[in-house]
Short mmCIF file of C-alpha atoms in Angstrom, two decimals:
data_model
loop_
_atom_site.label_atom_id
_atom_site.label_comp_id
_atom_site.label_asym_id
_atom_site.label_seq_id
_atom_site.Cartn_x
_atom_site.Cartn_y
_atom_site.Cartn_z
CA GLY A 1 -10.31 -1.06 -8.73
CA VAL A 2 -9.99 2.64 -9.55
CA GLN A 3 -13.59 3.29 -8.49
CA THR A 4 -12.64 2.43 -4.90
CA CYS A 5 -11.81 6.12 -4.37
CA ALA A 6 -15.51 6.93 -4.55
CA LEU A 7 -16.52 4.55 -1.75
CA PRO A 8 -17.51 6.24 1.53
CA ILE A 9 -14.93 4.22 3.50
CA SER A 10 -11.95 5.44 1.48
CA SER A 11 -10.36 8.71 2.48
CA SER A 12 -7.55 9.43 0.06
CA CYS A 13 -5.91 8.53 -3.20
CA ALA A 14 -2.37 9.09 -4.46
CA MET A 15 -0.58 8.04 -7.63
CA ASN A 16 3.16 7.59 -8.13
CA SER A 17 5.10 8.25 -11.34
CA SER A 18 4.79 4.55 -12.29
CA GLY A 19 1.00 4.79 -12.29
CA ASP A 20 0.41 2.86 -9.06
CA LEU A 21 -2.69 4.04 -7.20
CA ALA A 22 -2.77 4.06 -3.39
CA VAL A 23 -6.18 4.24 -1.70
CA GLY A 24 -6.39 4.91 2.04
CA ILE A 25 -9.17 3.42 4.17
CA LEU A 26 -10.67 5.73 6.79
CA TYR A 27 -12.89 3.06 8.37
CA SER A 28 -14.43 -0.24 7.34
CA ASN A 29 -16.90 -2.83 8.49
CA THR A 30 -15.78 -5.38 5.88
CA GLY A 31 -12.81 -5.87 3.56
CA PRO A 32 -9.66 -3.85 4.22
CA GLY A 33 -9.65 -2.46 7.76
CA GLY A 34 -9.63 1.14 8.92
CA GLY A 35 -6.12 2.55 8.52
CA ASP A 36 -5.19 0.13 5.73
CA VAL A 37 -3.89 1.24 2.34
CA VAL A 38 -4.74 -0.64 -0.85
CA ILE A 39 -2.25 -0.28 -3.72
CA TYR A 40 -3.34 -1.00 -7.28
CA ARG A 41 -0.32 -1.63 -9.53
CA ASN A 42 -0.75 0.36 -12.74
CA ALA A 43 -4.09 1.55 -11.28
CA SER A 44 -5.78 -1.77 -12.09
CA GLY A 45 -6.52 -5.20 -10.72
CA SER A 46 -7.77 -6.17 -7.29
CA GLY A 47 -5.06 -4.36 -5.34
CA THR A 48 -2.80 -5.37 -2.48
CA VAL A 49 -3.83 -4.49 1.08
CA TYR A 50 -1.12 -3.05 3.34
CA THR A 51 -1.76 -2.78 7.06
CA THR A 52 -0.52 0.39 8.73
CA PRO A 53 -0.16 1.33 12.40
CA LEU A 54 -3.11 3.70 11.86
CA GLU A 55 -6.64 3.08 13.10
CA ASN A 56 -7.96 5.64 10.58
CA GLU A 57 -6.07 6.74 7.48
CA TYR A 58 -6.90 10.26 6.29
CA PHE A 59 -4.47 11.31 3.53
CA ASP A 60 -1.61 9.80 1.56
CA GLY A 61 0.97 10.96 -0.94
CA TYR A 62 4.11 9.77 -2.71
CA ASP A 63 7.48 11.55 -2.62
CA ASP A 64 9.83 11.82 -5.60
CA HIS A 65 11.45 8.45 -4.79
CA GLY A 66 8.17 6.50 -4.78
CA ASN A 67 7.95 6.26 -0.99
CA LEU A 68 4.32 6.38 0.15
CA PHE A 69 3.42 8.46 3.22
CA ALA A 70 0.06 8.49 5.00
CA ASP A 71 -1.31 10.25 8.05
CA GLY A 72 -4.16 9.57 10.43
CA PHE A 73 -4.79 8.51 13.99
CA ASP A 74 -3.58 5.58 16.01
CA LYS A 75 -4.51 4.90 19.65
CA ASN A 76 -2.16 7.70 20.78
CA GLY A 77 -3.26 10.43 18.35
CA PHE A 78 -1.80 11.83 15.13
CA THR A 79 0.61 9.51 13.34
CA LEU A 80 2.60 9.74 10.11
CA VAL A 81 3.65 6.48 8.42
CA GLU A 82 5.75 5.48 5.41
CA LEU A 83 5.85 2.53 3.05
CA PRO A 84 9.34 2.71 1.51
CA ASN A 85 9.45 2.17 -2.25
CA GLY A 86 9.65 -1.59 -2.83
CA GLY A 87 8.86 -2.31 0.83
CA SER A 88 6.08 -4.43 2.26
CA THR A 89 5.66 -2.88 5.72
CA PHE A 90 4.61 0.59 6.82
CA GLN A 91 6.82 2.19 9.47
CA THR A 92 5.95 5.01 11.86
CA ILE A 93 7.65 8.36 11.18
CA LYS A 94 8.06 10.56 14.24
CA THR A 95 7.40 14.24 13.57
CA SER A 96 9.52 16.82 15.40
CA ASN A 97 6.39 18.88 16.12
CA THR A 98 2.81 18.19 17.15
CA VAL A 99 0.12 17.88 14.47
CA ALA A 100 -3.41 18.40 15.81
CA PHE A 101 -5.50 16.88 12.99
CA PRO A 102 -4.40 14.98 9.86
CA GLY A 103 -4.44 16.87 6.58
CA SER A 104 -3.13 16.39 3.07
CA VAL A 105 0.24 14.69 2.63
CA GLN A 106 2.13 15.94 -0.45
CA TRP A 107 5.59 16.22 -1.94
CA ASP A 108 6.36 19.83 -2.90
CA GLY A 109 9.48 19.10 -4.93
CA LYS A 110 11.81 19.51 -1.96
CA TYR A 111 9.97 18.58 1.23
CA LEU A 112 7.19 16.29 2.41
CA THR A 113 4.27 18.45 3.52
CA VAL A 114 1.49 17.72 6.00
CA PHE A 115 -1.46 20.08 6.40
CA ASP A 116 -2.88 20.46 9.92
CA GLN A 117 -6.65 20.91 9.58
CA LEU A 118 -7.12 22.33 13.09
CA ALA A 119 -4.12 24.66 13.16
CA ASP A 120 -4.61 25.85 9.54
CA GLN A 121 -0.91 25.34 8.92
CA MET A 122 1.21 23.38 6.49
CA TYR A 123 4.34 21.72 7.87
CA ARG A 124 7.30 21.09 5.56
CA TYR A 125 9.52 18.16 6.61
CA ARG A 126 12.81 16.64 5.61
CA ILE A 127 12.66 12.88 6.20
CA HIS A 128 15.68 11.22 7.84
CA GLY A 129 15.08 7.51 8.41
CA THR A 130 12.06 7.33 10.72
CA GLN A 131 12.23 11.02 11.68
CA ALA A 132 10.36 13.93 10.06
CA ILE A 133 12.36 17.07 10.85
CA LEU A 134 10.30 20.27 10.60
CA LYS A 135 11.97 22.74 8.21
CA ASN A 136 9.30 25.43 8.33
CA THR A 137 5.62 26.12 8.96
CA ILE A 138 3.27 27.97 6.62
CA PRO A 139 0.36 29.56 8.56
CA PHE A 140 -2.92 30.37 6.80
CA ARG A 141 -5.68 32.80 7.87
CA GLY A 142 -9.29 33.12 6.84
CA VAL A 143 -9.93 29.45 6.09
CA GLY A 144 -12.51 27.29 7.84
CA ASP A 145 -11.53 23.63 7.49
CA CYS A 146 -9.17 22.80 4.63
CA ALA A 147 -10.12 19.16 4.45
CA GLN A 148 -7.83 18.66 1.46
CA THR A 149 -5.18 20.91 -0.03
CA TRP A 150 -3.38 20.75 -3.36
CA ILE A 151 -0.02 22.41 -3.93
CA ALA A 152 0.42 23.96 -7.38
CA THR A 153 3.05 26.42 -8.59
CA ASN A 154 3.22 29.15 -5.91
CA VAL A 155 -0.33 28.50 -4.66
CA VAL A 156 -2.27 26.05 -2.50
CA TYR A 157 -5.87 25.15 -3.34
CA CYS A 158 -8.04 24.42 -0.32
CA GLY A 159 -11.21 22.31 -0.40
CA ASP A 160 -12.77 24.08 2.59
CA ASN A 161 -15.40 22.00 4.38
CA ASP A 162 -16.69 25.16 6.13
CA ASN A 163 -16.64 27.45 3.09
CA SER A 164 -16.54 27.12 -0.66
CA GLY A 165 -12.77 26.85 -0.92
CA GLU A 166 -9.80 29.14 -1.29
CA VAL A 167 -6.58 29.77 -3.16
CA LEU A 168 -3.66 30.61 -0.87
CA LYS A 169 -0.05 31.63 -1.38
CA TYR A 170 2.30 28.68 -1.09
CA ARG A 171 5.27 29.32 1.19
CA GLY A 172 3.89 32.82 1.94
CA GLY A 173 0.74 31.68 3.71
CA GLY A 174 -1.64 34.32 5.03
CA ALA A 175 -5.16 35.11 3.90
CA PRO A 176 -6.78 33.73 0.73
CA ILE A 177 -5.89 35.47 -2.53
CA ALA A 178 -9.03 34.07 -4.19
CA THR A 179 -12.20 32.22 -3.23
CA PHE A 180 -14.00 29.58 -5.28
CA ILE A 181 -17.38 30.79 -6.50
CA GLY A 182 -20.21 28.33 -6.84
CA ASN A 183 -22.91 26.45 -5.03
CA PHE A 184 -20.74 24.09 -2.93
CA VAL A 185 -21.93 22.12 0.08
CA ALA A 186 -19.08 21.12 2.41
CA PRO A 187 -16.39 20.57 -0.24
CA LEU A 188 -13.82 18.06 1.02
CA GLY A 189 -11.46 17.63 -1.92
CA VAL A 190 -9.65 19.62 -4.54
CA VAL A 191 -7.25 18.85 -7.35
CA ALA A 192 -5.52 21.06 -9.91
CA ALA A 193 -3.98 20.33 -13.28
CA GLU A 194 -0.92 22.17 -14.54
CA LYS A 195 0.50 22.44 -18.04
#
């Protein structure tokens, strides 16, 4: 089950504090459909498929209450959805601003964040029912295509599909404060471990 994250049809993985693993499906010709999310209880077993309103699921992340959020596209464009903790059905969450292209969905300890890959901005939302109210926007400069971001203490790591990747100031935004050095070809993901 856990190896599903490596399949070319999956697009994202998130784990809650109980050890449940959520795997988003970008597109599929067989099995779970594009836009679906498969949740593996305790990161094992065959998983349960949850249908979302999305046609393509790009990123997912849990908040501090175990609610699962995912973003992607439906027939009308960008869409954010939520599977409430203990629920069985994803619901659409309306954002108070426009998001051009789905990016990482993360909990920052206070707000749900969504990165916009085209605008190079991170949006911080407070969730009220089925509404995502924009609290503030963090603009970044000097990045190409942050396909995935990872929030760590005071910084954001960017897996930059156009470059090697960058480290950016969280909440401050702006230009990169460091660049990954290495022989990377179109890096799409990034993860950081903290002590």
